[in-house]
């Protein structure tokens, strides 16, 4: 995958039938993976970041759908409390880290500080700087302790976000997803792009790289993120043909992709 230069062209959406068939196959692979990390006492941490309405909820739902809930946890923390505001920034996340035999998925993570808190003015410049300077060392500690860390960023275009936010406002089943932050997401589009670019520049490393998922097509995004995760983890009886991700959809961050249209401006 490292030798492929992704193209700005977008692959074709799978049919509903093909999507369901492929997703089922990948969910079987995820069950095999779970058996492996339970047997070997592994700790897996998957961070999902991205634009508002980028598709994090739907992707997580498909990953955990058939996994044992005892060894799989989803963490989606709410607004920090007053106590949280005066604690060490990472403190509220630490209790949720995976123990042996667990896979934990963070639906947004400590990178809130690099994104929404930065853009909306919920943290000071000093707090932001401290976070950006210390997060690489924090992640290095997690990795050295044996945690397998995966950082995904679901990227969508401004037009696609506009459509999805409009759908949320009108769909009675999705209205729980609307927040005051969502309401101004389009207005702050450029600010979020700048914050994202700085986050990539300062927190992407060989040890804890960012993987970008082009998520304008929800089905392709889900399938390829799952494939990428499965490809990067060890487990027995792996179906290599099934789990080959499309490098035009999921790829390791590189600065060049900000200029060639692979990452939305």
C-alpha positions as a LaTeX table, in Angstrom:
\begin{tabular}{lrrr}
\hline
Residue & $x$ (\AA) & $y$ (\AA) & $z$ (\AA) \\
\hline
Unk1 & 0.00 & 0.00 & 0.00 \\
Unk2 & 2.89 & 2.36 & 0.71 \\
Unk3 & 4.02 & 2.22 & $-2.93$ \\
Unk4 & 0.65 & 3.16 & $-4.38$ \\
Unk5 & $-0.04$ & 6.82 & $-5.13$ \\
Unk6 & $-3.77$ & 7.22 & $-4.54$ \\
Unk7 & $-5.73$ & 8.86 & $-7.32$ \\
Unk8 & $-8.28$ & 11.61 & $-6.79$ \\
Unk9 & $-10.83$ & 9.56 & $-8.78$ \\
Unk10 & $-13.47$ & 7.98 & $-6.58$ \\
Unk11 & $-14.19$ & 4.24 & $-6.92$ \\
Unk12 & $-17.70$ & 3.09 & $-7.76$ \\
Unk13 & $-20.29$ & 2.49 & $-5.03$ \\
Unk14 & $-21.05$ & $-1.21$ & $-4.50$ \\
Unk15 & $-24.63$ & $-2.36$ & $-5.08$ \\
Unk16 & $-26.70$ & $-3.00$ & $-1.96$ \\
Unk17 & $-26.39$ & $-6.75$ & $-2.51$ \\
Unk18 & $-22.60$ & $-6.65$ & $-3.03$ \\
Unk19 & $-22.17$ & $-4.37$ & $-0.02$ \\
Unk20 & $-24.14$ & $-6.68$ & 2.30 \\
Unk21 & $-22.27$ & $-9.73$ & 1.01 \\
Unk22 & $-18.85$ & $-8.11$ & 1.45 \\
Unk23 & $-19.72$ & $-6.66$ & 4.86 \\
Unk24 & $-20.86$ & $-10.08$ & 6.08 \\
Unk25 & $-17.54$ & $-11.61$ & 4.99 \\
Unk26 & $-15.60$ & $-8.87$ & 6.79 \\
Unk27 & $-17.67$ & $-9.32$ & 9.95 \\
Unk28 & $-16.75$ & $-13.02$ & 9.91 \\
Unk29 & $-13.09$ & $-11.92$ & 9.73 \\
Unk30 & $-13.65$ & $-9.56$ & 12.68 \\
Unk31 & $-14.99$ & $-12.49$ & 14.74 \\
Unk32 & $-11.83$ & $-14.47$ & 13.86 \\
Unk33 & $-9.76$ & $-11.46$ & 14.91 \\
Unk34 & $-11.60$ & $-11.25$ & 18.22 \\
Unk35 & $-10.97$ & $-14.93$ & 18.96 \\
Unk36 & $-7.28$ & $-14.27$ & 18.34 \\
Unk37 & $-6.91$ & $-11.20$ & 20.55 \\
Unk38 & $-8.85$ & $-12.87$ & 23.37 \\
Unk39 & $-6.64$ & $-15.97$ & 23.15 \\
Unk40 & $-3.45$ & $-13.87$ & 23.11 \\
Unk41 & $-4.48$ & $-11.22$ & 25.66 \\
Unk42 & $-3.97$ & $-8.38$ & 23.19 \\
Unk43 & $-5.12$ & $-4.79$ & 23.72 \\
Unk44 & $-6.46$ & $-2.96$ & 20.68 \\
Unk45 & $-7.39$ & 0.72 & 20.59 \\
Unk46 & $-9.08$ & 2.19 & 17.51 \\
Unk47 & $-9.58$ & 5.96 & 17.36 \\
Unk48 & $-12.12$ & 7.34 & 14.89 \\
Unk49 & $-11.95$ & 11.05 & 14.20 \\
Unk50 & $-13.30$ & 13.12 & 11.33 \\
Unk51 & $-15.65$ & 15.85 & 10.22 \\
Unk52 & $-19.09$ & 16.19 & 11.81 \\
Unk53 & $-21.33$ & 13.67 & 10.00 \\
Unk54 & $-18.24$ & 11.89 & 8.63 \\
Unk55 & $-19.74$ & 8.45 & 9.33 \\
Unk56 & $-18.04$ & 7.43 & 12.58 \\
Unk57 & $-21.21$ & 6.09 & 14.25 \\
Unk58 & $-22.21$ & 3.94 & 11.28 \\
Unk59 & $-18.71$ & 2.52 & 10.86 \\
Unk60 & $-18.39$ & 1.59 & 14.54 \\
Unk61 & $-21.84$ & 0.00 & 14.47 \\
Unk62 & $-20.76$ & $-2.34$ & 11.61 \\
Unk63 & $-17.47$ & $-3.23$ & 13.32 \\
Unk64 & $-19.05$ & $-4.27$ & 16.64 \\
Unk65 & $-22.30$ & $-5.73$ & 15.26 \\
Unk66 & $-21.35$ & $-9.40$ & 15.71 \\
Unk67 & $-18.53$ & $-9.13$ & 18.26 \\
Unk68 & $-18.74$ & $-10.24$ & 21.88 \\
Unk69 & $-19.84$ & $-7.15$ & 23.86 \\
Unk70 & $-17.84$ & $-8.31$ & 26.86 \\
Unk71 & $-14.53$ & $-7.81$ & 25.04 \\
Unk72 & $-15.59$ & $-4.87$ & 22.84 \\
Unk73 & $-16.23$ & $-1.37$ & 24.14 \\
Unk74 & $-17.24$ & 1.86 & 22.45 \\
Unk75 & $-16.21$ & 5.07 & 24.20 \\
Unk76 & $-17.97$ & 8.32 & 23.26 \\
Unk77 & $-17.37$ & 10.80 & 26.06 \\
Unk78 & $-19.64$ & 13.78 & 26.58 \\
Unk79 & $-18.71$ & 17.34 & 27.42 \\
Unk80 & $-15.94$ & 17.59 & 30.04 \\
Unk81 & $-17.14$ & 18.33 & 33.57 \\
Unk82 & $-15.68$ & 21.09 & 35.76 \\
Unk83 & $-13.51$ & 18.45 & 37.42 \\
Unk84 & $-12.31$ & 17.26 & 33.99 \\
Unk85 & $-11.48$ & 20.84 & 33.03 \\
Unk86 & $-9.06$ & 21.11 & 35.97 \\
Unk87 & $-7.51$ & 17.62 & 35.64 \\
Unk88 & $-4.62$ & 16.46 & 33.48 \\
Unk89 & $-6.12$ & 16.54 & 29.99 \\
Unk90 & $-5.66$ & 12.82 & 29.25 \\
Unk91 & $-6.99$ & 11.76 & 32.66 \\
Unk92 & $-10.63$ & 11.27 & 31.58 \\
Unk93 & $-9.56$ & 9.01 & 28.71 \\
Unk94 & $-7.14$ & 6.76 & 30.63 \\
Unk95 & $-9.80$ & 4.70 & 32.51 \\
Unk96 & $-11.31$ & 3.71 & 29.16 \\
Unk97 & $-8.11$ & 2.28 & 27.64 \\
Unk98 & $-8.24$ & $-1.43$ & 26.74 \\
Unk99 & $-7.19$ & $-4.17$ & 29.12 \\
Unk100 & $-5.94$ & $-7.58$ & 27.96 \\
Unk101 & $-8.37$ & $-9.35$ & 25.57 \\
Unk102 & $-10.18$ & $-6.10$ & 24.74 \\
Unk103 & $-10.81$ & $-3.97$ & 21.69 \\
Unk104 & $-11.89$ & $-0.41$ & 22.46 \\
Unk105 & $-13.20$ & 2.01 & 19.83 \\
Unk106 & $-13.08$ & 5.72 & 20.61 \\
Unk107 & $-15.83$ & 7.64 & 18.81 \\
Unk108 & $-13.85$ & 10.88 & 19.01 \\
Unk109 & $-10.94$ & 10.94 & 21.40 \\
Unk110 & $-8.34$ & 13.19 & 22.98 \\
Unk111 & $-8.06$ & 14.76 & 19.51 \\
Unk112 & $-11.16$ & 16.80 & 20.42 \\
Unk113 & $-8.64$ & 19.32 & 21.65 \\
Unk114 & $-7.00$ & 19.56 & 18.21 \\
Unk115 & $-10.37$ & 19.89 & 16.46 \\
Unk116 & $-13.61$ & 21.10 & 17.99 \\
Unk117 & $-12.02$ & 22.65 & 21.12 \\
Unk118 & $-9.51$ & 24.53 & 19.00 \\
Unk119 & $-12.05$ & 25.76 & 16.44 \\
Unk120 & $-14.82$ & 26.64 & 18.91 \\
Unk121 & $-12.53$ & 28.29 & 21.44 \\
Unk122 & $-13.22$ & 25.72 & 24.18 \\
Unk123 & $-9.54$ & 25.60 & 25.15 \\
Unk124 & $-6.87$ & 28.26 & 25.52 \\
Unk125 & $-3.92$ & 28.60 & 23.13 \\
Unk126 & $-1.67$ & 27.37 & 25.94 \\
Unk127 & $-3.83$ & 24.26 & 26.52 \\
Unk128 & $-3.85$ & 23.55 & 22.80 \\
Unk129 & $-0.07$ & 23.91 & 22.54 \\
Unk130 & 0.50 & 21.68 & 25.55 \\
Unk131 & $-1.73$ & 19.01 & 24.00 \\
Unk132 & $-0.01$ & 19.14 & 20.61 \\
Unk133 & 3.41 & 18.89 & 22.22 \\
Unk134 & 2.57 & 16.07 & 24.63 \\
Unk135 & 0.21 & 13.81 & 22.66 \\
Unk136 & 3.02 & 12.10 & 20.67 \\
Unk137 & 4.77 & 11.15 & 23.94 \\
Unk138 & 1.46 & 10.00 & 25.48 \\
Unk139 & 0.73 & 7.75 & 22.50 \\
Unk140 & 4.29 & 6.44 & 22.55 \\
Unk141 & 3.75 & 5.39 & 26.17 \\
Unk142 & 0.55 & 3.54 & 25.23 \\
Unk143 & 2.26 & 1.74 & 22.37 \\
Unk144 & 5.30 & 0.84 & 24.47 \\
Unk145 & 2.96 & $-0.61$ & 27.10 \\
Unk146 & 1.67 & $-3.03$ & 24.44 \\
Unk147 & $-1.49$ & $-1.30$ & 23.20 \\
Unk148 & $-2.06$ & $-1.60$ & 19.44 \\
Unk149 & $-3.14$ & 1.91 & 18.43 \\
Unk150 & $-4.94$ & 2.76 & 15.17 \\
Unk151 & $-5.90$ & 6.35 & 14.30 \\
Unk152 & $-8.47$ & 6.86 & 11.52 \\
Unk153 & $-9.70$ & 10.16 & 10.15 \\
Unk154 & $-12.95$ & 10.03 & 8.14 \\
Unk155 & $-12.78$ & 12.79 & 5.57 \\
Unk156 & $-15.74$ & 14.16 & 3.57 \\
Unk157 & $-16.31$ & 17.09 & 1.22 \\
Unk158 & $-18.09$ & 20.29 & 2.21 \\
Unk159 & $-21.03$ & 19.50 & $-0.09$ \\
Unk160 & $-21.40$ & 15.98 & 1.31 \\
Unk161 & $-21.40$ & 17.33 & 4.87 \\
Unk162 & $-24.06$ & 19.88 & 3.94 \\
Unk163 & $-26.30$ & 17.08 & 2.59 \\
Unk164 & $-25.81$ & 14.87 & 5.64 \\
Unk165 & $-26.47$ & 17.64 & 8.15 \\
Unk166 & $-29.66$ & 18.58 & 6.28 \\
Unk167 & $-30.78$ & 14.92 & 6.41 \\
Unk168 & $-30.14$ & 14.83 & 10.16 \\
Unk169 & $-32.38$ & 17.84 & 10.70 \\
Unk170 & $-35.31$ & 16.22 & 8.87 \\
Unk171 & $-34.97$ & 12.54 & 9.82 \\
Unk172 & $-36.72$ & 11.91 & 13.16 \\
Unk173 & $-34.46$ & 8.88 & 13.79 \\
Unk174 & $-31.29$ & 10.95 & 13.36 \\
Unk175 & $-32.20$ & 14.05 & 15.31 \\
Unk176 & $-30.29$ & 12.85 & 18.38 \\
Unk177 & $-27.17$ & 13.36 & 16.28 \\
Unk178 & $-27.75$ & 17.09 & 15.85 \\
Unk179 & $-25.80$ & 19.30 & 18.22 \\
Unk180 & $-24.99$ & 23.02 & 18.45 \\
Unk181 & $-21.52$ & 22.09 & 17.13 \\
Unk182 & $-23.08$ & 20.47 & 14.04 \\
Unk183 & $-25.19$ & 23.55 & 13.45 \\
Unk184 & $-22.08$ & 25.68 & 12.81 \\
Unk185 & $-19.93$ & 22.98 & 11.16 \\
Unk186 & $-20.40$ & 24.43 & 7.66 \\
Unk187 & $-19.73$ & 27.99 & 8.80 \\
Unk188 & $-16.43$ & 26.87 & 10.36 \\
Unk189 & $-15.45$ & 24.53 & 7.50 \\
Unk190 & $-12.22$ & 26.38 & 6.72 \\
Unk191 & $-11.25$ & 26.59 & 10.40 \\
Unk192 & $-11.77$ & 22.83 & 10.78 \\
Unk193 & $-9.63$ & 22.20 & 7.67 \\
Unk194 & $-6.80$ & 24.30 & 9.13 \\
Unk195 & $-7.08$ & 22.55 & 12.51 \\
Unk196 & $-7.11$ & 19.12 & 10.84 \\
Unk197 & $-4.04$ & 19.96 & 8.74 \\
Unk198 & $-2.10$ & 21.13 & 11.78 \\
Unk199 & $-3.18$ & 18.03 & 13.72 \\
Unk200 & $-1.88$ & 15.79 & 10.93 \\
Unk201 & 1.38 & 17.74 & 10.63 \\
Unk202 & 2.14 & 17.56 & 14.34 \\
Unk203 & 0.70 & 14.21 & 15.48 \\
Unk204 & 1.38 & 11.90 & 12.52 \\
Unk205 & 4.45 & 9.72 & 13.13 \\
Unk206 & 5.91 & 6.40 & 12.04 \\
Unk207 & 4.95 & 4.97 & 15.44 \\
Unk208 & 1.40 & 6.41 & 15.56 \\
Unk209 & 0.43 & 7.28 & 11.99 \\
Unk210 & $-2.86$ & 8.76 & 10.81 \\
Unk211 & $-4.86$ & 6.72 & 8.30 \\
Unk212 & $-7.22$ & 8.80 & 6.17 \\
Unk213 & $-10.51$ & 7.32 & 4.96 \\
Unk214 & $-12.30$ & 9.10 & 2.12 \\
Unk215 & $-15.84$ & 8.83 & 3.42 \\
Unk216 & $-18.08$ & 10.60 & 0.89 \\
Unk217 & $-19.44$ & 7.12 & 0.15 \\
Unk218 & $-20.43$ & 5.60 & 3.49 \\
Unk219 & $-20.45$ & 2.02 & 2.23 \\
Unk220 & $-16.99$ & 2.19 & 0.68 \\
Unk221 & $-15.64$ & 3.95 & 3.77 \\
Unk222 & $-16.96$ & 1.28 & 6.14 \\
Unk223 & $-15.75$ & $-1.66$ & 4.07 \\
Unk224 & $-12.29$ & $-0.23$ & 3.51 \\
Unk225 & $-11.68$ & 0.91 & 7.08 \\
Unk226 & $-12.56$ & $-2.60$ & 8.31 \\
Unk227 & $-10.28$ & $-4.15$ & 5.65 \\
Unk228 & $-7.41$ & $-1.87$ & 6.64 \\
Unk229 & $-7.78$ & $-2.77$ & 10.32 \\
Unk230 & $-7.95$ & $-6.50$ & 9.56 \\
Unk231 & $-4.95$ & $-6.33$ & 7.23 \\
Unk232 & $-2.82$ & $-4.70$ & 9.92 \\
Unk233 & $-3.61$ & $-7.16$ & 12.72 \\
Unk234 & $-2.57$ & $-10.80$ & 13.09 \\
Unk235 & $-5.08$ & $-13.62$ & 13.39 \\
Unk236 & $-5.38$ & $-17.19$ & 12.14 \\
Unk237 & $-7.17$ & $-18.25$ & 8.96 \\
Unk238 & $-7.09$ & $-14.77$ & 7.42 \\
Unk239 & $-8.90$ & $-14.35$ & 4.09 \\
Unk240 & $-6.24$ & $-12.20$ & 2.40 \\
Unk241 & $-8.19$ & $-11.68$ & $-0.83$ \\
Unk242 & $-11.20$ & $-10.31$ & 1.02 \\
Unk243 & $-9.36$ & $-7.87$ & 3.29 \\
Unk244 & $-7.31$ & $-6.00$ & 0.69 \\
Unk245 & $-8.26$ & $-2.32$ & 1.16 \\
Unk246 & $-8.65$ & 0.05 & $-1.79$ \\
Unk247 & $-5.74$ & 2.54 & $-1.57$ \\
Unk248 & $-7.88$ & 5.21 & $-3.28$ \\
Unk249 & $-10.22$ & 5.10 & $-0.26$ \\
Unk250 & $-7.93$ & 4.39 & 2.70 \\
Unk251 & $-4.29$ & 5.48 & 2.91 \\
Unk252 & $-1.61$ & 6.64 & 5.30 \\
Unk253 & $-1.54$ & 10.42 & 5.62 \\
Unk254 & 1.07 & 12.34 & 3.62 \\
Unk255 & 1.25 & 16.11 & 3.20 \\
Unk256 & 1.06 & 15.80 & $-0.59$ \\
Unk257 & $-2.55$ & 14.58 & $-0.30$ \\
Unk258 & $-3.62$ & 17.99 & 0.98 \\
Unk259 & $-2.62$ & 19.44 & $-2.39$ \\
Unk260 & $-3.77$ & 16.78 & $-4.86$ \\
Unk261 & $-7.42$ & 16.55 & $-3.80$ \\
Unk262 & $-7.16$ & 13.25 & $-1.92$ \\
Unk263 & $-7.99$ & 15.07 & 1.33 \\
Unk264 & $-10.89$ & 17.54 & 1.12 \\
Unk265 & $-9.76$ & 21.20 & 1.21 \\
\hline
\end{tabular}
